[in-house]
Structure formats: C-alpha cells, structure tokens
Amino acid sequence: MDYPGNSQDMAVPPVEGVAGGGTAYGWNDGGLNVSNPLKGSIDPTEVPTADLVHVWCLPSTANVGPQEVPRNLEPVNLLAARNERESVQLAIRPKVSWSGSSVAGVVQVQCCDLCSASGDRLIVGQSLKLRRVVPILGVPDALVPLDLPISQISLQPGETTAVWVSIDVPNEQPPGLYEGEIIINATKADTESSSQCLGKAEKHQLFTELRNCLDALEPIDGKPLDEVVERVKSSTTSLRKVLLSSSFSEFFSDNGPVDMMDEDAISNLSVRVKLSLTVWDFIIPTTPSLPAVFGISDTVIEDRFGVGHGSSEWYDALEQHFKWLLQYRISPYFCRWGDSMRVLTYTSPWPADHPKSDEYFSDPRLAAYAVPHSPVVSCNDAAKDYLQKEIEILRTKSHWKKAYFYLWDEPLNMEQYESLCNMASEVHAYAPDARVLTTYYCGPSDAPLAPTPFEAFLKVPKFLRPHTQIYCTSEWVFGNREDLVKDVISELHPENGEEWWTYVCMGPSDPHPNWHLGMRGTQHRAVMWRVWKEGGTGFLYWGANCYEKATVPSAEIKFRRGLPPGDGVLYYPGEVFSSSKQPVASLRLERILSGLQDFEYLKLYASRYGKEEALTLLEKTGVYLGPERYTHEHMAIDIMRGEIFSSCRSCS
C-alpha cells in the first residue's frame, strides 16, 4: 500500500519523558487545507460525511497522535500469508462540530466480511477486528476493542482519532484476493451514546436510582417473603425506568435496537474505505521458528486481581494470560523475583504430572517452556525431591526438547555466579541434557575475567560452562558495533548444544531497536529484524505486565519508576478501559508480532535462496542494515515482503 506524505522523517520533538518521539507530536494542523462552508446547525443525515470529517489510512508502524495531519484517502492493499495477522490504521479527524456538545460529533464505523471472487470469506469478528488506539502518557499505545460489526466513536474537536484494523488469516484460508470496505457515517447527536457524554446531573440521577435499587435488595436476609417480593418489584420498576430513560435511547426504537443507518443514507452520504487483502499460499508455521520467551509477573496478577497464590481463581487468571499471549507467537513464562536477581520461572503453574501441564507444553504454538527449580505452590515434598520428580516426568515426554531452566537474571558477582552454577549442577544431576538459560551483560565484577569489560563479557561462556547451555546476552552490550556479534558466537560450542539468545530491556536506548513507549513503529518492529540478521536462535523479554503495584483491576496503569516508559509493559488490564476482563494489547505488542512474522518470511526466503541472499534483500530494500540504520518508512517493509511473496509463492 502506498502511504503518501509519510511525515516520520521530519524533525518532530519527542513527548516529554519518552524517547524517540514517533510521529506527529507537536504538529500544527497542516496537510490538506480544505475550506468548509458549513455553518450553523448541521444535520449529519443530510450532509455527506466527507464534508464533516477527514478520513485517511496509515500503516501499522505509524504512531498516530492527536495532531496527526490529514492526508488523501487511498484504497488499502495488504498482503498476508495464511496464519498471519496484518494490520492497518484508519484515522478520523473532524472538520467541523455537529453535535452541539463538548464533542465535535459521533461517527458510526461499520465493517463487513472480506470476500473473494470464489465466495470465500474473512469474517468480521473472527478474522476482521477493530480496536481504538488510546494514548498512554499521551502516546498512542493501548488498543481497546470496538463493537462489531458496528461501533460508534466520539470525536474530539481538533483531534485525530485512530482505529487499528487487523485481519487474522486462518491456516486453511484459500489463497486469493479478498475485498471489502469499512463504512463511516457521521450521526446525529441524539443517537450518540449517552454514557460517553452524560452531564453531571444525569450521572447523579442515575447513580441515585441505582443505589436505591441496591439499598432495597441488599438487606433481605430474614425478611418475610411478601416483603422480599415487594422490594424486588420496586427495584424492577426502578431499573426499567433507568433503562427506558433518554440516557439509553440509542438502544431502542419502535422497531427494536438501533444498530445501523438507513441503507440509502449509507450509500449516498458515507465515506467508504476500500480494503483489499491478497492471501498467498505460504503458511506461517504454527510453532514459531524463533522461541520468544516473555515473562509475566504472577505477583502483579495476584495484587491487581485480588487472587490468592495457589487458589482456583489464581490458576484461572494465569491461564487467561498464558492463552491470550500465545496469539502473539510468544512463549510465556510466569516469574517471581527473589533476592539478588534469583528468579523462579515456570510456564505451567501445575506440577508436571497434571494434565494441564501436558496441555500447555504440548500446545504447538508454544516454542519453549520454563521448568521451575522449586515448587511454584507449597507442597509437602522437599524442594530437591520435587525437582527430581518433575524432571523424571518431563524427560519421558516428546515436548522435553522445548524445556529450559531460567534460574538467575543477570548475575553480577562471584557469589551470584557460584549460586547459579550450584543450582544448574543440581538440574544437570537429574538431566544431563537439560538446557539452563542465563541472561547476562557482563562478567563477575569482583573477579574480572579479562582486562576490559567487553573482553570479560566474552569470557562468560567459558566461565559458566558446563552449567549453562543458552547464553542470553543483552543487545545493549554491542552498541552500534554489530560486528562484535561474531566474537560472541565464536566463543560458543553449538556442536555441543550451546545456543546464543538475546534480550532487550532498559537498553539499548533510542535510536536502537527496542520496545519503549514513543519509539518509532519501525524501531519496535526492527528488534526481530536485528535478531534474524545477527543469527540469534531465541529471544527473551523480562516482563510483559510489570507495571506498578495496584490492588484494583481498574486502577490507573503506572510504569515503574526508574525504567523507560513502557519497559516491561506490553499489555494492559481490560478493566482499565471498560467492563471487559480481556487483556488489552499495546500497539508495541502488535509490532512484535509483525516482527516475528517478518522473521518467518526471511527464514522462508533463506531456505530457498540462502542466508546471504536473504541478507542482501533485507539490506537492498533498506529495511535493516544495522541497529542505527533501519527504515523509518513503512514502504520498505512492503517492498521486502512483496519480493519474498513474488519469489517464493510458486514453491511454498
């Protein structure tokens, strides 16, 4: 798709306290200068929606801020493999106000199935989904689900609102060209959702009536039956009165719920966004080629959702987070931090002999799983007996090859390194073929392994061998010296099963690839381009839900002090934004998924033409040359993916 006038290369001041800046922050209105003669009272049912709002499309790598400038509306043309998610953004900005209230107006967004000439469909609500982009610390990040197939959005005067459109292509979807459209209509103020713009008096009246109902129903224990019946009747009458009030008039009419405008009005007055998706015959592997293991803090879940450790509600909460993250090609592990960065990590909260553990570990979407060194939930067995029993069970399973032990995070001194080695020795006593993963960015500070810090860093494998099999290094160590990677790899013994993984966290910082809030969209996506080019065989991220402690699910999200904004937080509790209990993804998490899908495209191309040819493609398209040289424009990504499609579709 062509996205004309991409402004990401222009010098834009960053958001205060946020690295990178992204797109459109601090801009004044510019771009399309459309004079609008509409004045006075406006009836949106009699005026073309295009006279009331700007509508245009932007790629998934754009950070669409409230002052994003309008552009021309162009048809959207996307490419996706089977088992791939592809996304685009829809931007809407009011030209005038027509609601007569504090909002500029309300638009109705309606989408339909995407259909092929042979009658195959990508169905709304299953494959096609819409989410509203909500700012966090003033930066577009949270993706809050919208109702389907029709949703209403309130527009603020002088501000751009973004809608994230994503299409999931099932494994078995027939290849072909799928077409559809998203229809946008301005609506009358009296059909707006009152819940979004209630006045204080209306809110107080509703509050009083609902509280009276609750007061009438709560103290009924021990009351005579006839009195209970009377209280229920009274409360029913009050609730019916509330539901039939003008506050909820949008949901009722003489002919039932009001859920779409007159068809003629849609045809004549709507803005129609044409959406085309080419599905090709390549199938993104169900099991990711790159194990990407991401931590989930169990204590954050326990505190915010009020679930006791080891309770049935606790198991349910962990399962929800685990299963939800699998859609992002991520292999989750739960973590609990101990002293001196010792960490208890586990993918399944159940013992190895529990059917749920086998279900988790056998899931083909899971590329790797963490085995705990000690019991997750207190039990009668001694910890040593527990570890031996767990390993004996898991070693008999076909999924044992996915297992790893993550025992210590970033050891810093000899005491910590020795503790790690002792724990690893215990694991290997029961399973010589077990994989122990260690993250590090330096050697022990109190016993230098070499004259310089980087040379000491290079000697860590020799120091840890044979107690570690997965050497997981920080990308921060390399700075912009990508050539230093070969020095790390040369220290490893892959013939003995040693692997090199990488990770990002607080560092590296801008302009290097990372997932901090406010970085460019291509900067987020480039993390996985870097992994592919450097040759890492796995990736670790320390935390996806590690925000500040809260004891209420709907509490405001606060990032942890001392960390860059967004570090350790890739999704949010749904309760923060609505009554939904489903987690809310960040657009950074969506870009991680896109990067992991790009990894599979590059792997396919390399399997056909060799790694060197794939590297040449990555560089000649300008997608990624190094940690400070990667595309700021989405077009380069489309060109690279299009070349892989053209070269591999006949032999995939």
XYZ file of C-alpha atoms in Angstrom:
652
model
C 0.000 0.000 0.000
C 1.200 3.491 -0.787
C 1.108 5.875 2.177
C 1.862 9.285 0.630
C 3.453 12.040 2.606
C 4.815 9.942 5.450
C 5.982 12.505 7.980
C 8.120 10.275 10.190
C 11.381 11.555 8.701
C 10.628 15.141 9.658
C 12.115 16.640 12.813
C 9.421 16.239 15.428
C 10.017 16.949 19.116
C 9.606 13.895 21.358
C 6.972 13.533 24.029
C 8.355 14.778 27.328
C 9.907 11.887 29.221
C 9.578 9.500 26.285
C 12.363 8.535 23.902
C 12.069 8.595 20.156
C 9.195 10.949 19.502
C 7.437 8.899 16.849
C 5.061 10.697 14.516
C 3.053 13.902 14.642
C 3.668 15.104 18.199
C 3.717 18.883 18.455
C 2.392 19.394 14.938
C 0.022 22.157 13.981
C -2.786 21.469 11.554
C -1.439 21.235 8.062
C -1.524 18.829 5.163
C -4.899 19.015 3.454
C -6.259 22.543 3.580
C -9.935 22.076 2.839
C -12.166 25.090 3.171
C -15.512 24.123 4.671
C -18.506 26.379 4.130
C -20.714 24.528 6.651
C -22.001 26.880 9.324
C -24.739 26.883 11.919
C -26.731 23.794 12.846
C -25.689 20.702 10.904
C -27.819 17.611 10.337
C -25.337 14.813 9.510
C -28.090 12.740 7.881
C -28.370 15.382 5.154
C -24.687 16.168 4.636
C -22.002 13.928 3.111
C -19.794 12.589 5.891
C -16.762 13.639 3.846
C -17.822 17.262 4.462
C -17.724 16.670 8.216
C -14.618 14.545 8.758
C -11.270 13.749 7.231
C -10.688 10.006 6.802
C -7.379 8.509 5.700
C -5.252 5.404 6.225
C -1.833 4.894 7.768
C 0.430 1.839 8.131
C 0.713 -0.169 11.327
C 4.145 1.346 12.003
C 2.769 4.908 12.247
C 2.333 6.483 15.688
C -0.888 8.405 15.111
C -1.073 11.236 17.627
C -3.983 13.640 18.183
C -2.359 16.229 15.899
C -1.698 13.838 13.014
C -2.368 15.832 9.852
C -4.992 14.665 7.338
C -3.993 13.088 4.046
C -5.822 11.852 0.993
C -7.907 8.707 1.403
C -6.415 5.894 -0.660
C -7.576 2.283 -1.044
C -5.820 -0.139 1.308
C -3.953 -3.031 -0.316
C -2.442 -5.594 2.046
C -0.547 -8.877 1.697
C -0.700 -11.748 4.173
C 0.276 -15.381 4.388
C -2.001 -17.937 5.951
C -1.792 -17.989 9.755
C -0.649 -14.353 9.642
C -2.123 -11.162 11.088
C -1.833 -7.995 9.030
C -2.896 -4.576 10.287
C -3.540 -1.040 9.086
C -4.774 2.123 10.795
C -7.766 4.278 9.979
C -7.515 7.938 11.026
C -10.562 10.185 11.518
C -10.465 13.913 12.242
C -13.461 16.282 12.426
C -13.564 19.240 10.021
C -16.435 20.882 11.926
C -18.548 20.235 15.026
C -22.103 18.995 14.573
C -23.101 17.511 17.929
C -23.909 20.633 19.925
C -21.997 19.195 22.908
C -18.415 19.063 24.127
C -17.502 16.530 21.442
C -17.199 17.516 17.799
C -19.526 14.716 16.815
C -20.013 10.989 16.663
C -19.230 8.698 13.738
C -20.540 5.225 13.123
C -17.954 2.755 11.825
C -19.332 -0.313 10.082
C -17.299 -3.145 8.586
C -18.195 -6.176 6.524
C -16.669 -9.524 5.613
C -13.848 -9.572 3.087
C -14.876 -11.772 0.160
C -13.042 -13.444 -2.709
C -14.374 -13.978 -6.225
C -14.856 -17.678 -5.392
C -17.069 -16.847 -2.404
C -14.571 -17.447 0.392
C -14.739 -15.022 3.307
C -12.727 -13.455 6.077
C -15.430 -12.900 8.655
C -15.972 -9.803 10.779
C -15.424 -10.562 14.447
C -13.407 -13.689 13.712
C -10.775 -12.571 11.203
C -11.507 -8.856 10.946
C -11.370 -6.816 14.156
C -11.323 -3.123 15.053
C -9.684 -1.511 18.070
C -9.483 2.104 19.086
C -5.979 3.483 19.660
C -5.883 5.042 23.140
C -2.950 7.172 24.342
C -0.870 6.195 27.372
C 1.130 9.123 28.785
C -0.008 10.999 25.695
C 1.485 8.391 23.344
C -0.769 6.151 21.196
C -0.415 2.636 22.606
C -3.449 0.796 24.037
C -5.721 -0.976 21.538
C -9.216 -1.088 23.028
C -11.677 -3.409 21.209
C -14.649 -1.838 19.410
C -18.066 -3.405 18.952
C -18.583 -5.294 15.695
C -19.858 -5.071 13.048
C -20.904 -1.514 14.011
C -19.349 0.834 16.518
C -19.764 4.478 17.450
C -16.803 6.758 18.170
C -16.905 10.224 19.705
C -14.529 12.669 18.051
C -12.862 15.498 19.923
C -12.589 18.948 18.301
C -9.251 19.452 16.579
C -8.001 15.933 17.323
C -7.285 12.870 15.222
C -8.655 9.519 16.369
C -7.083 6.271 15.130
C -8.717 2.872 14.662
C -6.497 -0.208 14.427
C -7.823 -2.648 11.806
C -6.411 -6.182 11.991
C -7.065 -9.213 9.812
C -6.212 -12.718 11.003
C -5.906 -15.203 8.149
C -6.700 -18.789 9.221
C -4.325 -21.645 8.338
C -6.807 -23.205 5.952
C -7.924 -19.980 4.213
C -7.885 -20.416 0.413
C -5.371 -18.079 -1.255
C -6.783 -15.267 -3.363
C -7.798 -11.624 -3.397
C -10.265 -10.648 -0.668
C -12.124 -7.354 -0.867
C -14.429 -5.398 1.387
C -14.911 -1.965 2.855
C -15.234 -0.036 6.064
C -18.111 2.446 6.030
C -18.029 5.635 8.072
C -21.034 7.849 8.740
C -21.477 10.917 10.871
C -24.525 10.504 13.129
C -26.921 12.816 14.909
C -26.142 13.903 18.414
C -29.324 12.339 19.734
C -28.130 8.904 18.599
C -24.831 9.227 20.424
C -24.071 7.005 23.327
C -25.234 8.963 26.331
C -22.861 7.051 28.551
C -19.983 8.790 26.780
C -21.245 12.342 27.319
C -23.598 12.381 30.327
C -23.893 15.625 32.233
C -23.248 15.743 35.968
C -26.962 15.994 36.800
C -27.800 12.951 34.654
C -24.981 10.956 36.206
C -26.178 11.873 39.713
C -29.760 10.866 38.896
C -28.665 7.509 37.508
C -26.382 6.967 40.487
C -29.181 7.725 42.948
C -31.703 5.430 41.265
C -29.251 2.535 41.007
C -28.135 2.998 44.619
C -31.766 2.975 45.769
C -32.261 -0.347 43.963
C -29.219 -1.786 45.696
C -30.335 -0.470 49.091
C -33.740 -2.093 48.602
C -32.322 -5.507 47.673
C -29.304 -5.927 49.945
C -30.938 -6.202 53.442
C -33.378 -9.020 52.600
C -31.936 -11.853 54.703
C -34.548 -12.975 57.215
C -37.272 -10.745 55.750
C -40.788 -12.139 55.156
C -41.370 -13.446 51.635
C -44.079 -10.902 50.812
C -41.740 -8.051 51.762
C -38.940 -9.516 49.611
C -41.331 -9.771 46.650
C -42.385 -6.165 47.150
C -38.772 -4.984 47.250
C -37.938 -6.906 44.055
C -40.990 -5.417 42.278
C -39.999 -1.922 43.363
C -36.416 -2.397 42.206
C -37.581 -3.871 38.891
C -39.737 -0.806 38.273
C -36.818 1.499 39.055
C -34.389 -0.409 36.836
C -36.878 -0.404 33.952
C -37.250 3.351 34.380
C -33.475 3.762 34.160
C -33.192 1.568 31.055
C -36.003 3.426 29.282
C -34.558 6.844 30.098
C -33.143 9.106 27.384
C -29.653 8.142 28.505
C -30.111 4.790 26.754
C -32.392 5.868 23.918
C -29.825 4.878 21.294
C -30.524 1.222 22.051
C -34.275 1.336 21.493
C -36.756 2.294 18.812
C -40.260 1.304 17.761
C -38.697 -1.426 15.652
C -36.126 -2.645 18.167
C -32.468 -1.741 18.678
C -30.977 0.991 16.551
C -27.853 -0.599 15.122
C -27.439 0.765 11.628
C -28.424 3.673 9.482
C -30.799 3.581 6.544
C -29.156 1.788 3.601
C -29.813 4.656 1.207
C -28.226 7.083 3.622
C -25.186 4.816 3.871
C -24.889 4.646 0.088
C -25.232 8.353 -0.547
C -23.526 10.033 2.404
C -20.901 7.583 3.626
C -17.139 7.604 3.431
C -16.115 4.196 2.144
C -12.645 2.826 2.784
C -11.816 0.146 0.218
C -9.888 -2.749 1.743
C -8.135 -5.465 -0.291
C -6.056 -8.330 1.052
C -4.030 -10.753 -1.045
C -3.720 -14.090 0.768
C -0.906 -16.245 -0.560
C -0.185 -19.929 -0.155
C 2.677 -19.690 2.369
C 1.593 -20.801 5.851
C 3.325 -19.148 8.791
C 4.429 -22.124 10.945
C 2.173 -22.780 13.916
C 5.239 -23.372 16.078
C 7.399 -20.242 15.875
C 10.839 -20.764 14.357
C 12.229 -18.339 16.913
C 11.457 -19.138 20.564
C 10.447 -15.745 22.009
C 10.007 -16.219 25.758
C 8.297 -13.375 27.624
C 7.850 -13.045 31.367
C 4.547 -12.452 33.164
C 4.743 -11.358 36.794
C 2.489 -13.590 38.877
C 2.686 -11.177 41.822
C 1.315 -8.334 39.674
C -1.654 -10.555 38.792
C -2.165 -11.552 42.427
C -2.113 -7.949 43.657
C -4.210 -6.307 40.956
C -6.864 -9.004 40.618
C -7.002 -9.987 44.270
C -6.327 -13.692 43.728
C -4.550 -15.690 46.402
C -1.431 -17.587 45.373
C -2.445 -21.185 44.639
C -6.212 -20.531 44.728
C -8.520 -21.728 41.944
C -9.007 -18.086 40.903
C -5.220 -17.743 40.675
C -4.924 -20.708 38.321
C -7.753 -19.277 36.178
C -6.092 -15.840 35.999
C -2.725 -17.280 34.978
C -4.335 -19.474 32.357
C -6.125 -16.491 30.833
C -2.875 -14.565 30.470
C -0.999 -17.590 29.131
C -3.547 -18.455 26.452
C -4.087 -14.837 25.430
C -0.379 -14.240 24.784
C 0.008 -17.334 22.589
C -1.734 -15.487 19.727
C 1.327 -13.202 19.531
C 3.751 -16.056 18.726
C 5.128 -15.631 22.242
C 6.043 -18.468 24.615
C 5.041 -17.052 28.018
C 6.597 -17.904 31.342
C 5.481 -16.714 34.768
C 8.083 -15.234 37.061
C 8.595 -14.383 40.709
C 11.673 -12.469 41.786
C 13.836 -13.460 44.750
C 16.927 -11.995 46.379
C 19.873 -10.805 44.276
C 18.003 -11.352 40.996
C 17.329 -15.014 41.598
C 14.130 -15.749 39.730
C 11.524 -18.515 39.895
C 10.236 -19.065 36.364
C 7.588 -21.506 35.184
C 5.306 -21.843 32.175
C 2.781 -24.111 33.879
C 1.679 -23.441 37.462
C 0.646 -27.093 37.783
C 3.022 -29.991 38.575
C 4.460 -31.912 35.622
C 2.105 -34.868 36.182
C -1.010 -32.671 35.979
C -2.978 -32.918 32.678
C -2.904 -29.127 32.365
C 0.888 -29.111 32.214
C 0.854 -31.616 29.377
C -1.790 -29.489 27.629
C 0.355 -26.359 27.965
C 3.652 -27.938 26.957
C 2.150 -29.846 24.005
C 0.483 -26.767 22.511
C 2.084 -26.399 19.062
C 2.013 -22.587 19.420
C 4.462 -22.862 22.331
C 8.102 -22.917 21.184
C 9.724 -23.211 24.629
C 8.669 -23.643 28.255
C 10.305 -22.837 31.571
C 10.601 -25.530 34.235
C 10.706 -24.286 37.844
C 13.680 -25.191 40.022
C 11.493 -25.335 43.159
C 7.753 -25.757 43.827
C 5.538 -22.982 42.486
C 2.906 -23.724 45.115
C 3.963 -25.061 48.524
C 3.745 -28.815 48.844
C 4.803 -31.498 51.306
C 7.711 -32.754 49.216
C 11.144 -31.307 49.815
C 12.296 -28.993 47.031
C 15.009 -31.410 45.963
C 12.597 -34.312 45.654
C 10.222 -32.035 43.784
C 12.833 -31.111 41.163
C 13.880 -34.721 40.630
C 10.275 -35.846 40.229
C 9.435 -33.045 37.781
C 12.452 -33.764 35.600
C 11.860 -37.522 35.570
C 8.297 -36.968 34.337
C 9.159 -34.328 31.738
C 12.087 -36.273 30.249
C 9.680 -39.003 29.156
C 7.648 -36.509 27.094
C 8.178 -35.601 23.446
C 7.949 -31.923 24.377
C 11.018 -32.153 26.660
C 13.063 -30.625 23.829
C 11.171 -27.358 24.463
C 12.161 -27.249 28.142
C 14.624 -24.805 29.685
C 15.554 -23.680 33.209
C 15.893 -19.925 33.804
C 17.426 -19.707 37.262
C 19.121 -16.337 37.649
C 18.757 -12.994 35.926
C 21.941 -11.061 35.116
C 24.392 -12.352 37.743
C 26.839 -9.596 38.679
C 29.446 -11.009 41.104
C 31.174 -14.247 42.038
C 28.682 -15.108 44.757
C 25.776 -14.876 42.326
C 27.618 -16.773 39.583
C 28.504 -19.546 42.037
C 24.903 -19.779 43.292
C 23.740 -20.069 39.704
C 26.262 -22.808 38.955
C 25.212 -24.773 42.060
C 21.548 -24.631 41.043
C 22.405 -25.652 37.487
C 24.521 -28.572 38.764
C 21.504 -29.879 40.639
C 19.396 -29.715 37.476
C 22.045 -31.480 35.408
C 22.453 -34.191 38.039
C 18.915 -35.322 37.162
C 19.017 -34.398 33.468
C 22.414 -34.030 31.796
C 20.610 -32.910 28.628
C 18.688 -30.113 30.374
C 19.057 -26.589 28.984
C 19.888 -23.871 31.503
C 19.368 -20.310 30.257
C 21.379 -17.440 31.732
C 20.947 -13.754 30.924
C 23.995 -11.536 31.320
C 25.638 -8.333 30.133
C 28.959 -8.543 31.996
C 31.292 -10.886 33.823
C 31.591 -11.003 37.631
C 32.561 -7.505 38.800
C 34.699 -8.722 41.723
C 36.755 -11.230 39.700
C 37.489 -9.770 36.261
C 37.845 -12.448 33.623
C 39.813 -10.185 31.249
C 41.440 -6.729 31.138
C 38.449 -4.885 29.597
C 34.700 -5.147 30.358
C 33.868 -6.355 26.840
C 36.610 -8.983 26.880
C 35.316 -10.141 30.280
C 31.828 -10.312 28.791
C 33.167 -12.537 26.001
C 34.701 -14.927 28.540
C 31.442 -15.594 30.404
C 30.643 -18.767 28.387
C 33.992 -20.290 29.332
C 33.345 -19.369 32.956
C 29.792 -20.772 33.015
C 30.420 -23.922 31.004
C 29.020 -26.602 31.544
C 26.381 -25.005 33.776
C 24.673 -23.011 31.008
C 23.521 -24.099 27.558
C 21.603 -20.980 26.431
C 23.782 -17.873 26.641
C 21.346 -14.970 26.517
C 23.113 -11.629 26.080
C 21.856 -8.049 26.202
C 21.749 -6.240 22.854
C 22.844 -3.152 24.806
C 26.385 -4.539 25.102
C 27.027 -4.248 21.361
C 26.065 -0.592 20.974
C 26.225 0.150 17.260
C 29.037 -2.413 16.769
C 27.115 -5.202 15.077
C 30.459 -6.691 14.026
C 31.108 -7.660 17.666
C 28.410 -10.329 17.436
C 30.802 -12.716 15.705
C 33.125 -12.505 18.706
C 30.339 -13.761 20.974
C 29.310 -16.540 18.628
C 32.911 -17.698 18.235
C 33.069 -18.402 21.982
C 30.146 -20.861 21.839
C 30.087 -24.573 21.025
C 26.886 -25.176 19.011
C 28.047 -28.721 18.275
C 27.588 -29.380 22.000
C 24.120 -27.903 22.040
C 25.090 -24.380 23.125
C 22.814 -21.597 21.883
C 23.002 -17.818 21.630
C 19.868 -15.836 22.511
C 19.479 -12.098 23.038
C 17.274 -9.732 25.005
C 16.351 -6.055 25.363
C 15.140 -4.268 28.493
C 16.121 -0.765 29.718
C 18.684 -0.760 26.962
C 19.516 -0.343 24.227
C 18.005 3.135 24.025
C 16.986 5.345 21.130
C 17.771 5.143 18.225
C 18.444 1.406 18.600
C 15.579 -1.103 18.256
C 13.602 -1.604 21.457
C 10.000 -1.525 22.689
C 9.886 1.639 24.767
C 6.842 3.862 24.575
C 7.169 6.601 21.953
C 9.835 4.964 19.807
C 9.142 4.790 16.086
C 6.939 1.970 14.855
C 9.705 0.608 12.654
C 12.024 0.794 15.669
C 9.684 -1.572 17.546
C 9.468 -3.935 14.592
C 13.227 -3.817 13.981
C 14.003 -5.782 17.168
C 13.220 -9.024 15.345
C 14.952 -7.930 12.120
C 18.063 -7.497 14.235
C 17.689 -10.957 15.778
C 17.341 -12.527 12.340
C 20.340 -10.715 10.860
C 22.625 -11.388 13.831
C 21.730 -15.065 13.911
C 20.265 -15.480 17.388
C 18.285 -18.687 17.911
C 15.982 -17.344 20.641
C 14.862 -14.180 22.374
C 13.876 -13.259 25.927
C 11.924 -10.321 27.331
C 11.830 -9.880 31.085
C 8.257 -8.726 31.627
C 5.056 -8.005 29.733
C 2.834 -6.873 32.646
C 5.299 -5.336 35.084
C 3.572 -2.058 35.928
C 3.428 -0.524 39.414
C 1.543 -2.382 42.130
C -2.214 -1.851 42.338
C -4.941 -3.689 44.231
C -7.913 -2.913 41.952
C -8.181 -4.252 38.361
C -9.370 -0.897 37.021
C -6.633 1.156 38.716
C -4.677 3.548 36.532
C -1.625 2.000 34.911
C 1.636 3.430 36.183
C 5.008 2.464 34.802
C 7.701 1.511 37.270
C 9.974 4.277 38.477
C 13.480 4.245 37.122
C 12.532 2.412 33.924
C 11.967 3.946 30.479
C 8.206 4.374 29.851
C 6.753 1.134 28.513
C 9.693 -1.044 29.569
C 8.235 -4.256 30.999
C 4.641 -3.427 29.974
C 3.301 -4.742 26.660
C -0.376 -5.110 27.526
C -2.903 -3.676 29.968
C -5.796 -4.967 32.105
C -9.048 -4.649 30.147
C -10.793 -3.291 33.250
C -8.788 -0.055 32.940
C -10.715 0.846 29.783
C -14.095 -0.886 30.052
C -16.004 -3.641 31.829
C -14.164 -6.260 29.766
C -11.845 -8.631 31.604
C -9.849 -9.428 28.465
C -6.305 -8.009 28.363
C -5.771 -5.019 26.071
C -2.771 -5.212 23.741
C -0.388 -2.352 23.120
C 0.409 -1.447 19.550
C 4.009 -2.308 20.533
C 2.872 -5.894 21.130
C 1.235 -5.924 17.689
C 4.506 -4.733 16.170
C 6.366 -7.506 17.983
C 4.014 -9.974 16.288
C 4.679 -8.312 12.926
C 8.427 -8.606 13.517
C 8.116 -12.288 14.393
C 6.102 -12.824 11.197
C 8.798 -10.968 9.215
C 11.285 -13.423 10.770
C 9.317 -16.314 9.208
C 9.254 -14.553 5.806
C 13.030 -14.088 5.892
C 13.552 -17.682 7.005
C 11.431 -18.887 4.070
C 13.413 -16.767 1.619
C 16.722 -18.006 3.081
C 15.553 -21.622 2.785
C 15.033 -21.064 -0.940
C 17.962 -18.821 -1.849
C 20.397 -18.945 1.081
C 21.094 -16.719 4.072
C 23.381 -14.379 2.138
C 20.706 -13.663 -0.454
C 18.187 -13.025 2.308
C 20.615 -10.612 3.993
C 21.080 -8.849 0.674
C 17.307 -8.488 0.319
C 16.983 -7.112 3.852
C 19.643 -4.516 3.112
C 18.898 -3.569 -0.505
C 15.279 -2.792 0.372
C 16.578 -0.569 3.172
C 14.595 -2.447 5.812
C 17.501 -3.192 8.145
C 21.232 -2.625 7.815
C 22.208 -2.219 11.474
C 20.997 -1.045 14.898
C 21.187 2.597 13.829
C 20.318 2.073 10.161
C 16.845 0.750 9.520
C 13.881 2.095 7.629
C 11.715 4.878 9.052
C 9.261 4.327 6.194
C 6.757 1.504 6.037
C 7.049 1.250 2.255
C 10.396 -0.530 2.534
C 8.727 -3.293 4.572
C 6.031 -3.755 1.938
C 8.682 -3.944 -0.801
C 10.654 -6.614 1.063
C 7.584 -8.705 1.849
C 6.343 -8.293 -1.724
C 9.662 -9.537 -3.088
C 9.503 -12.609 -0.845
C 5.924 -13.214 -1.976
C 6.869 -12.928 -5.662
C 9.934 -15.150 -5.300
C 8.515 -17.870 -3.062
C 4.812 -18.240 -3.845
C 5.336 -20.834 -6.553
C 7.460 -23.069 -4.349
C 5.996 -22.633 -0.854
